[in-house]
XYZ file of C-alpha atoms in Angstrom:
656
model
C 0.000 0.000 0.000
C 1.112 3.559 -0.758
C 2.503 5.507 2.173
C 0.180 8.392 3.081
C 0.816 11.786 4.619
C -0.794 10.495 7.815
C 1.561 7.485 7.851
C 4.549 9.796 7.602
C 3.113 12.153 10.213
C 2.553 9.224 12.549
C 6.247 8.379 12.288
C 6.980 11.906 13.552
C 4.447 11.426 16.338
C 5.865 8.051 17.343
C 9.488 9.149 17.502
C 8.480 12.260 19.429
C 6.403 10.472 22.047
C 8.940 7.669 22.439
C 11.749 10.165 22.984
C 9.834 12.174 25.572
C 8.743 9.008 27.320
C 12.296 7.680 27.439
C 13.631 10.988 28.788
C 10.735 11.296 31.248
C 10.850 14.942 30.243
C 9.759 17.092 27.322
C 6.744 18.372 25.423
C 4.999 15.972 23.098
C 1.677 17.801 22.729
C 2.832 20.036 19.882
C 4.536 17.306 17.821
C 1.416 15.165 18.117
C -0.794 18.073 17.066
C 1.287 19.678 14.307
C 2.721 16.524 12.721
C 0.192 16.447 9.879
C 0.766 20.063 8.812
C 4.536 19.876 9.264
C 4.664 16.737 7.141
C 2.861 18.512 4.311
C 5.316 21.394 4.581
C 8.429 19.200 4.485
C 7.044 16.857 1.813
C 5.636 19.371 -0.641
C 6.829 22.923 -0.069
C 9.977 23.445 1.976
C 13.143 23.910 -0.123
C 16.011 22.140 1.639
C 18.726 19.548 1.149
C 19.870 17.477 4.137
C 23.203 16.829 2.405
C 23.939 20.576 2.433
C 22.362 22.126 5.541
C 24.113 25.471 4.896
C 22.899 25.845 1.300
C 22.520 29.621 1.069
C 19.258 29.589 -0.903
C 17.415 27.045 1.235
C 14.105 27.952 2.828
C 14.403 28.740 6.508
C 12.213 26.804 8.941
C 11.813 28.195 12.454
C 10.102 26.266 15.254
C 9.163 29.290 17.331
C 7.309 27.049 19.778
C 10.652 25.536 20.720
C 9.317 23.422 23.568
C 7.990 21.102 20.868
C 11.578 20.391 19.818
C 10.974 16.717 19.100
C 8.953 17.828 16.086
C 11.995 19.317 14.381
C 14.357 16.587 15.586
C 12.078 13.905 14.145
C 11.771 15.800 10.862
C 15.521 16.321 10.562
C 16.199 12.671 11.332
C 13.599 11.258 8.987
C 14.536 13.496 6.058
C 18.185 12.464 6.267
C 20.116 15.102 8.211
C 23.246 13.472 9.627
C 23.079 15.731 12.669
C 20.215 13.738 14.232
C 20.658 9.974 14.419
C 18.234 7.460 15.877
C 20.479 7.263 18.916
C 20.172 11.034 19.282
C 16.396 10.594 19.280
C 16.740 7.926 21.961
C 18.965 10.252 23.989
C 16.641 13.233 23.853
C 17.464 15.838 26.524
C 20.582 13.998 27.658
C 23.972 15.641 28.147
C 26.045 15.573 24.977
C 23.278 14.539 22.576
C 22.336 16.534 19.487
C 18.761 16.724 20.735
C 18.713 19.212 23.631
C 15.507 20.185 25.387
C 14.947 23.167 23.121
C 16.332 23.562 19.588
C 19.856 25.014 19.595
C 21.361 26.123 16.296
C 24.898 25.763 17.650
C 24.296 22.117 18.588
C 22.102 20.644 15.858
C 22.762 21.277 12.184
C 19.462 21.951 10.471
C 18.148 24.042 13.335
C 18.153 27.615 12.022
C 17.795 29.440 15.336
C 17.672 28.674 19.029
C 14.133 28.864 20.356
C 12.374 28.157 23.607
C 11.801 31.621 25.066
C 8.417 32.127 23.453
C 8.092 34.826 20.824
C 11.796 34.873 19.995
C 11.440 32.493 17.069
C 8.816 34.451 15.163
C 10.672 37.710 15.861
C 13.981 36.221 14.701
C 12.275 34.876 11.589
C 11.274 38.424 10.662
C 14.987 39.240 10.516
C 15.590 36.216 8.289
C 12.834 37.390 5.961
C 14.353 40.889 5.863
C 17.716 39.360 4.980
C 16.221 37.331 2.130
C 14.490 40.331 0.584
C 17.562 42.561 0.939
C 19.951 40.010 -0.534
C 17.475 39.281 -3.320
C 17.532 42.986 -4.183
C 21.333 42.949 -4.137
C 22.051 39.676 -5.939
C 18.864 38.860 -7.855
C 16.491 35.890 -8.118
C 19.151 33.591 -9.538
C 21.060 33.540 -6.245
C 18.530 34.516 -3.575
C 14.927 33.354 -3.838
C 13.580 31.553 -0.797
C 11.002 31.719 1.961
C 10.937 31.689 5.741
C 8.421 29.387 7.437
C 7.492 29.540 11.124
C 5.494 27.289 13.412
C 4.304 29.380 16.343
C 2.005 28.679 19.263
C -0.374 30.648 21.454
C 2.453 31.533 23.822
C 4.559 32.985 21.004
C 1.698 35.256 20.013
C 0.974 36.354 23.587
C 4.534 37.522 24.194
C 4.900 41.246 23.572
C 7.797 40.831 21.171
C 5.425 39.164 18.716
C 3.491 42.401 18.310
C 6.681 44.305 17.541
C 7.711 41.611 15.069
C 4.459 41.167 13.172
C 3.829 44.901 12.768
C 7.382 45.378 11.482
C 6.929 42.484 9.045
C 3.615 43.876 7.861
C 5.057 47.363 7.474
C 7.967 46.047 5.408
C 5.603 43.813 3.414
C 7.754 40.695 3.894
C 5.787 38.503 1.517
C 8.234 35.592 1.746
C 7.347 35.066 5.409
C 4.747 32.374 6.162
C 3.616 31.630 9.715
C 1.735 28.468 10.646
C -0.040 29.134 13.932
C -0.680 25.989 15.980
C -4.215 27.046 16.824
C -5.034 24.409 19.403
C -6.850 26.700 21.854
C -4.884 25.311 24.796
C -2.218 26.643 27.167
C -0.581 24.954 30.146
C -3.178 26.368 32.526
C -6.060 25.159 30.370
C -8.171 26.673 27.619
C -6.742 29.792 25.979
C -9.948 31.551 26.971
C -8.751 31.611 30.569
C -6.227 34.295 29.662
C -6.835 35.562 26.135
C -9.592 36.064 23.590
C -7.682 37.743 20.783
C -8.868 37.141 17.242
C -5.401 36.382 15.885
C -6.433 36.535 12.234
C -7.909 40.005 12.745
C -4.798 41.052 14.640
C -2.481 39.966 11.847
C -4.683 41.487 9.167
C -4.622 44.798 11.044
C -0.822 44.541 10.962
C -0.653 44.192 7.181
C -0.740 40.407 6.742
C -3.095 38.130 4.821
C -4.640 35.260 6.767
C -6.430 31.987 6.240
C -7.927 29.388 8.551
C -6.838 25.811 7.998
C -7.788 22.363 9.268
C -4.397 21.169 10.472
C -5.377 17.506 10.305
C -6.648 17.639 6.709
C -3.812 17.091 4.225
C -5.726 18.627 1.329
C -6.668 21.749 3.291
C -3.095 22.309 4.493
C -1.750 21.730 0.988
C -4.212 24.196 -0.523
C -3.385 26.827 2.093
C 0.367 26.514 1.618
C -0.046 26.592 -2.157
C -2.096 29.781 -1.800
C 0.548 31.254 0.507
C 3.251 30.944 -2.160
C 1.769 33.690 -4.334
C 0.627 36.273 -1.787
C 1.915 39.852 -1.902
C 1.984 40.236 1.873
C 3.279 38.126 4.768
C 1.023 35.130 5.368
C -0.578 33.930 8.601
C -2.208 30.489 8.588
C -4.329 29.672 11.621
C -3.853 25.912 11.619
C -6.548 24.318 13.774
C -5.130 21.283 15.571
C -5.742 19.062 18.560
C -2.882 19.219 21.034
C -1.793 15.713 22.004
C -3.567 14.301 18.941
C -4.384 10.628 19.468
C -3.995 10.611 23.247
C -7.160 8.964 24.623
C -7.345 10.973 27.868
C -5.091 13.993 27.388
C -5.778 15.147 23.822
C -7.144 18.680 23.704
C -6.291 19.467 27.328
C -3.693 21.620 29.076
C -2.082 18.481 30.480
C -1.231 17.397 26.932
C 1.294 20.240 26.659
C 4.271 18.615 28.329
C 5.738 15.923 30.494
C 5.784 12.185 29.815
C 2.304 10.851 29.276
C 2.954 7.501 30.916
C 2.884 3.972 29.537
C -0.900 3.608 29.438
C -1.489 6.851 27.524
C 1.330 6.062 25.082
C -0.184 2.624 24.481
C -3.506 4.344 23.847
C -1.914 6.655 21.278
C -0.381 3.690 19.477
C -3.785 2.074 19.292
C -5.487 5.289 18.184
C -2.916 5.878 15.430
C -2.838 2.218 14.450
C 0.894 2.241 15.118
C 1.762 -1.210 16.497
C 5.520 -0.806 16.166
C 8.023 -0.951 19.003
C 9.461 2.275 20.468
C 11.781 4.106 18.060
C 10.887 1.735 15.239
C 9.698 3.082 11.874
C 8.615 0.744 9.044
C 10.996 0.706 6.081
C 8.392 1.948 3.608
C 7.715 5.023 5.702
C 11.421 5.634 6.234
C 11.911 5.440 2.463
C 9.085 7.897 1.866
C 10.697 10.351 4.253
C 14.127 9.955 2.674
C 12.519 10.667 -0.704
C 10.962 13.812 0.757
C 14.405 14.845 1.946
C 15.659 14.695 -1.643
C 12.864 16.840 -3.100
C 15.113 19.891 -3.567
C 18.259 18.094 -4.690
C 17.821 19.231 -8.292
C 17.011 22.780 -7.180
C 20.277 22.980 -5.268
C 22.251 21.582 -8.192
C 20.715 24.151 -10.531
C 21.432 26.924 -8.035
C 25.078 25.869 -7.776
C 25.389 26.100 -11.562
C 23.869 29.588 -11.521
C 26.249 30.658 -8.779
C 29.257 29.274 -10.642
C 28.279 31.233 -13.749
C 27.346 34.432 -11.934
C 29.605 37.509 -12.228
C 28.625 38.187 -8.613
C 29.919 34.841 -7.363
C 32.905 36.236 -5.464
C 30.897 39.070 -3.947
C 28.094 36.704 -2.939
C 30.410 34.156 -1.330
C 32.245 36.895 0.565
C 28.953 38.265 1.868
C 27.659 34.872 3.010
C 31.014 34.081 4.650
C 30.964 37.437 6.410
C 34.436 38.395 5.206
C 35.497 41.962 5.893
C 37.260 43.923 3.138
C 41.051 43.895 3.287
C 41.265 47.679 3.141
C 39.079 48.255 6.185
C 41.990 48.275 8.630
C 43.945 50.845 6.635
C 40.876 53.042 6.268
C 40.340 53.058 10.016
C 44.006 53.837 10.669
C 43.650 56.827 8.348
C 40.463 57.829 10.168
C 42.185 57.549 13.566
C 44.993 59.813 12.415
C 42.489 62.400 11.235
C 40.764 62.227 14.632
C 44.036 62.762 16.492
C 45.111 65.581 14.178
C 41.741 67.293 14.529
C 41.890 67.325 18.335
C 38.155 67.864 18.673
C 36.017 67.285 21.741
C 32.859 65.376 20.816
C 30.495 62.794 22.270
C 31.441 59.202 21.518
C 28.032 58.751 19.857
C 29.146 61.392 17.363
C 32.550 59.750 16.971
C 30.679 56.495 16.326
C 28.746 58.144 13.529
C 32.003 59.376 12.018
C 33.518 55.886 12.188
C 30.379 54.390 10.655
C 30.622 56.801 7.748
C 33.971 55.209 6.923
C 32.972 51.623 7.697
C 29.589 51.448 5.949
C 31.164 52.790 2.789
C 33.471 49.771 2.718
C 31.250 47.003 4.148
C 28.087 46.662 2.019
C 26.889 43.800 4.221
C 26.190 46.203 7.077
C 22.527 47.050 7.626
C 21.892 49.678 10.269
C 18.892 50.998 12.074
C 17.507 52.641 15.162
C 14.496 52.354 17.433
C 13.216 55.827 16.536
C 16.393 57.515 17.805
C 18.398 57.919 14.623
C 19.490 61.485 15.317
C 20.504 60.635 18.869
C 22.251 57.349 18.073
C 24.098 58.675 15.010
C 23.603 55.357 13.201
C 22.572 56.693 9.772
C 25.279 57.353 7.186
C 25.400 58.600 3.605
C 25.872 54.989 2.482
C 22.744 53.569 4.137
C 19.488 54.600 2.449
C 16.289 53.402 4.083
C 15.191 49.799 3.605
C 11.483 50.056 2.760
C 8.754 47.985 1.089
C 9.633 49.754 -2.161
C 13.406 49.561 -1.651
C 14.483 46.299 -0.070
C 17.968 47.103 -1.288
C 18.212 49.856 1.322
C 20.592 49.495 4.239
C 18.876 51.304 7.095
C 15.789 50.125 8.955
C 13.571 52.557 10.779
C 12.439 50.116 13.458
C 10.121 52.487 15.261
C 9.860 52.094 19.020
C 10.459 48.346 18.862
C 13.715 47.712 20.755
C 12.967 44.058 21.471
C 11.802 43.282 17.960
C 14.821 45.137 16.582
C 17.301 43.051 18.567
C 15.545 39.811 17.600
C 15.421 40.793 13.925
C 19.157 41.492 14.005
C 19.715 37.982 15.338
C 17.707 36.651 12.408
C 19.655 38.660 9.847
C 22.943 37.447 11.289
C 21.795 33.821 11.371
C 20.555 34.040 7.805
C 23.974 35.110 6.604
C 25.086 37.799 4.203
C 24.359 40.650 6.587
C 26.170 42.256 9.513
C 23.423 44.119 11.372
C 23.793 47.007 13.788
C 21.210 49.209 15.435
C 20.813 51.998 17.929
C 18.855 52.875 21.036
C 19.547 54.312 24.485
C 21.563 52.070 26.807
C 18.833 52.069 29.433
C 16.543 50.395 26.907
C 18.788 47.357 26.786
C 16.262 46.183 29.371
C 13.563 46.186 26.702
C 15.637 44.100 24.311
C 17.569 41.943 26.774
C 15.908 38.575 26.006
C 16.951 38.866 22.352
C 20.394 40.189 23.272
C 20.915 37.210 25.590
C 19.731 34.754 22.955
C 22.127 36.339 20.482
C 24.987 35.821 22.918
C 23.936 32.202 23.402
C 23.766 31.604 19.650
C 26.922 33.559 18.836
C 25.269 35.991 16.425
C 27.441 38.701 14.903
C 25.342 41.744 15.755
C 26.343 45.153 17.066
C 24.177 47.057 19.533
C 24.894 50.790 19.535
C 23.640 52.060 22.875
C 24.046 55.751 23.527
C 23.310 58.027 26.466
C 25.306 55.646 28.615
C 25.345 57.261 32.084
C 24.204 60.144 34.269
C 26.082 62.181 31.683
C 22.897 62.278 29.592
C 21.707 64.846 32.103
C 18.252 66.317 32.412
C 16.173 63.292 31.351
C 16.859 61.934 34.807
C 17.035 58.507 36.461
C 14.435 56.840 34.226
C 16.849 57.258 31.329
C 20.198 57.171 33.136
C 21.740 53.675 33.099
C 23.778 52.814 36.162
C 23.702 49.005 36.244
C 23.386 48.312 32.525
C 27.032 48.149 31.483
C 27.726 45.814 34.406
C 24.784 43.614 33.447
C 25.991 43.343 29.852
C 29.492 42.487 31.066
C 27.938 39.739 33.171
C 26.420 38.149 30.054
C 28.566 35.318 28.643
C 29.890 35.809 25.110
C 29.080 39.521 25.047
C 31.742 42.111 24.296
C 30.738 45.342 26.026
C 32.766 48.300 24.762
C 32.852 51.708 26.454
C 35.290 53.894 24.497
C 36.756 57.154 25.789
C 37.137 59.258 22.647
C 37.116 59.232 18.860
C 40.170 57.023 18.498
C 38.939 54.393 20.939
C 35.487 54.484 19.346
C 36.948 53.692 15.923
C 39.054 50.896 17.414
C 36.062 49.431 19.233
C 34.044 49.466 16.009
C 36.822 47.544 14.297
C 36.858 44.980 17.108
C 33.080 44.630 17.101
C 33.110 43.935 13.370
C 35.872 41.370 13.737
C 33.948 39.567 16.473
C 32.203 36.945 14.343
C 31.418 34.638 17.265
C 29.045 36.796 19.279
C 27.349 40.156 19.803
C 28.992 43.404 20.790
C 27.613 46.454 22.551
C 29.018 49.952 22.174
C 28.075 52.101 25.180
C 28.448 55.686 24.031
C 28.115 59.114 25.606
C 25.655 61.913 25.000
C 28.065 64.510 26.357
C 31.207 65.755 24.666
C 34.593 64.405 25.796
C 38.139 65.696 25.467
C 40.548 63.583 23.397
C 42.231 60.866 25.465
C 44.505 59.580 22.731
C 46.536 62.541 21.516
C 49.319 60.625 19.770
C 48.558 58.589 16.662
C 49.354 54.898 16.599
C 48.435 52.390 13.931
C 48.052 49.608 16.496
C 44.563 48.967 17.830
C 45.318 49.444 21.525
C 41.754 48.589 22.525
C 42.268 45.064 21.150
C 43.670 43.958 24.491
C 40.687 45.323 26.362
C 42.788 47.506 28.649
C 46.089 49.291 28.196
C 48.315 51.915 29.779
C 47.018 55.217 28.467
C 49.180 57.539 30.554
C 52.123 56.441 32.663
C 54.359 58.228 35.125
C 58.127 58.425 35.320
C 59.434 55.723 37.614
C 57.312 53.269 39.587
C 53.636 54.125 39.949
C 52.318 54.360 43.511
C 48.778 53.682 42.328
C 46.881 52.722 39.198
C 43.701 54.498 38.128
C 41.455 52.437 35.844
C 38.674 54.109 33.908
C 36.305 53.596 30.990
C 34.471 55.892 28.627
C 33.677 59.378 29.820
C 35.510 58.839 33.101
C 38.909 58.432 31.406
C 38.899 62.219 31.186
C 38.381 62.374 34.952
C 41.149 59.824 35.565
C 43.626 61.868 33.532
C 42.696 65.022 35.444
C 43.164 63.164 38.751
C 46.565 61.920 37.596
C 47.598 65.493 36.888
C 46.396 66.673 40.309
C 48.167 63.843 42.101
C 51.406 64.538 40.256
C 51.350 68.077 41.650
C 51.064 66.526 45.111
C 54.007 64.207 44.450
C 51.954 61.054 43.971
C 52.923 59.025 40.899
C 50.066 57.236 39.162
C 49.331 55.305 36.008
C 46.083 55.628 34.088
C 44.715 52.502 32.418
C 41.878 52.779 29.939
C 39.731 49.631 29.941
C 37.219 49.903 27.107
C 36.414 46.175 27.130
C 36.743 44.008 30.241
C 36.032 40.841 28.274
C 39.011 41.351 25.976
C 41.226 42.289 28.905
C 40.163 39.119 30.709
C 41.229 37.136 27.626
C 44.837 38.361 27.903
C 47.458 36.307 29.727
C 48.131 36.858 33.404
C 51.469 38.567 32.754
C 49.943 41.211 30.527
C 47.180 41.834 33.029
C 49.656 42.154 35.904
C 52.054 44.329 33.925
C 49.237 46.648 32.902
C 47.649 46.927 36.350
C 50.932 47.072 38.229
C 50.684 43.829 40.185
C 49.956 44.614 43.831
C 49.995 48.370 43.302
C 46.910 49.993 44.908
C 44.104 50.549 42.438
C 41.180 52.916 42.063
C 38.516 52.555 39.366
C 36.253 55.327 38.168
C 33.117 54.687 36.135
C 29.720 56.379 36.194
C 28.012 53.083 36.971
C 27.805 50.553 39.777
C 30.826 48.793 41.257
C 29.583 45.310 40.300
C 32.278 43.470 38.369
C 35.121 45.836 39.221
C 36.528 43.959 42.227
C 38.075 41.433 39.847
C 40.547 44.162 38.816
C 40.810 46.475 41.812
C 40.377 43.945 44.637
C 37.970 44.218 47.551
C 40.088 46.924 49.127
C 40.457 48.882 45.917
C 38.843 52.257 45.557
C 35.806 52.852 43.389
C 34.397 56.196 42.372
C 31.029 55.733 40.716
C 27.335 55.209 41.409
C 25.733 53.283 44.256
C 22.150 54.185 43.423
C 19.992 55.719 40.733
C 20.694 59.060 39.096
C 18.840 62.375 39.112
C 17.670 65.085 36.754
C 19.990 67.989 36.045
C 22.818 69.185 33.817
C 25.526 66.554 33.353
C 28.345 68.582 34.930
C 26.228 69.274 38.001
C 25.289 65.620 38.325
C 28.930 64.478 38.285
C 29.638 66.880 41.137
C 26.437 65.885 42.953
C 27.358 62.190 42.880
C 31.015 62.767 43.647
C 32.408 61.454 40.366
C 35.197 63.996 40.081
C 38.945 64.167 39.704
C 39.145 65.344 43.301
C 37.262 62.270 44.523
C 39.553 59.978 42.531
C 42.636 61.732 43.921
C 41.356 61.341 47.466
C 40.666 57.643 46.909
C 44.218 57.199 45.639
C 45.765 59.085 48.558
C 43.816 56.945 50.997
C 45.541 53.874 49.588
C 49.093 55.127 49.054
């Protein structure tokens, strides 16, 4: 007998429930419910090739409802991805397996993005869809012509980031984005009606999408809906009606079907309901063959694409973009820029110096797409090389995100994961709190994104404590795999931009000032001194009696304190530490040589002390903030909170 869609879907259901049961942990409700629709997608529509998981023109598939991870693991395994073996399925959620509790792109090849925190997947997918449209505009249909598919659940659509994401997608008219909503009317607590009564189709239509309701257990209805979705001129939302825990005699359609092992009796009942008499982790050969055939459906498409790429005059440019290679002349251009900064001797805010550096960089790196959360003029992220990316100009290089910090950060993750784009964007540092879940996920995934965060301290002045970050730099430094840069002047800002671009293994944050700063680096050097995270900016003659460590706007204060102390006969060294993470990566000798070994230390930063004791010791001095800020002119606030050269000098004298 011919293998049916339901037969193939039941193989997905069986592997999923067997894996969760064996692990005694996991979420089988979604795989049981969405297996029919997902099987149609992978059999008939999705463009992919398991033998080349990184094929640049593949469709992207995002399981936004990441708790249902066994759905994607089963699909990857059955279609022939080497990254998920049958043993991996058996070892679901075990240490060292390729099948972790939630999908992780850095663990399992074939997983496009890490999901689990609800809403992040659909928001990241918007970035992938932006990347596809932009690269299509740049390289043409021959090289870039694919879609982004998402399976999302009720929880994804309840999270606030989803609203930011879907309105941005609708505004940009991302017609290659197709969302399949697992419309099962159930949450963990029970019926969705306990907490929400949103008409999701109306919501998406109001945001500029087209929608359609689908019977998720009817192969013909799902096929017709996905076929219809291929030709729409707007992003597509399919409300796929399913039964969570499909086939479970007692739990199907209930909140309890969401997660956890169902138990032997319920699993036996599912096997009977599905007419699946096979042993755990066993799939009949005919069904396995049907799935392997499905996995080869795009083999010819990939071969044809490779021929087009080989013949394309844009081949080298395309490959460089996808690989994320920086131009060879970037370093020299930035050295030239640094020299001009030193020669000019101007006092400017580091946000302005960042804009100047970006003017150089974006002219040389066409892969860079910038943006801002409605703060372009304040963040200085727009350059003459970055026209707006709009529904009528997908080839643009600047996204006006509106007041959508969270959606912006998630979209940047998606662009980076897609490949071919190095995204950066701007907002105020205090609003890192709005975007933190996406920033953290980017650090976990190792996305190459750059967060420009201005107005980085009480130095922003009159807007007051609601807008004055005091703990934010410390919190970003506490995040694994994040490079947090806080440059002191135009030269350091250019160097930090170079380092952020070179950091291909994770995100970077540039914390930049609103207020103007005097030049700290007054002698030109070709070497990127910030590359070591911290370095001796100003030394004394002979042995230093104390070391003053500073970042950003407070380097100016440290240099003034050094001058005052010298008049009093106290010899000090000033160390600029624009990036603690890079300094921590240096060897112990360099760290000791730079910080003077056991020499008394005082740090000055207009933020909290958290994280500084590593470098100054528990008995070291710290001049900074121990509470929230206040409203007033910046100069007055520094005096009010005691962040002055005099305070630094006193702290040094107390320890000499």
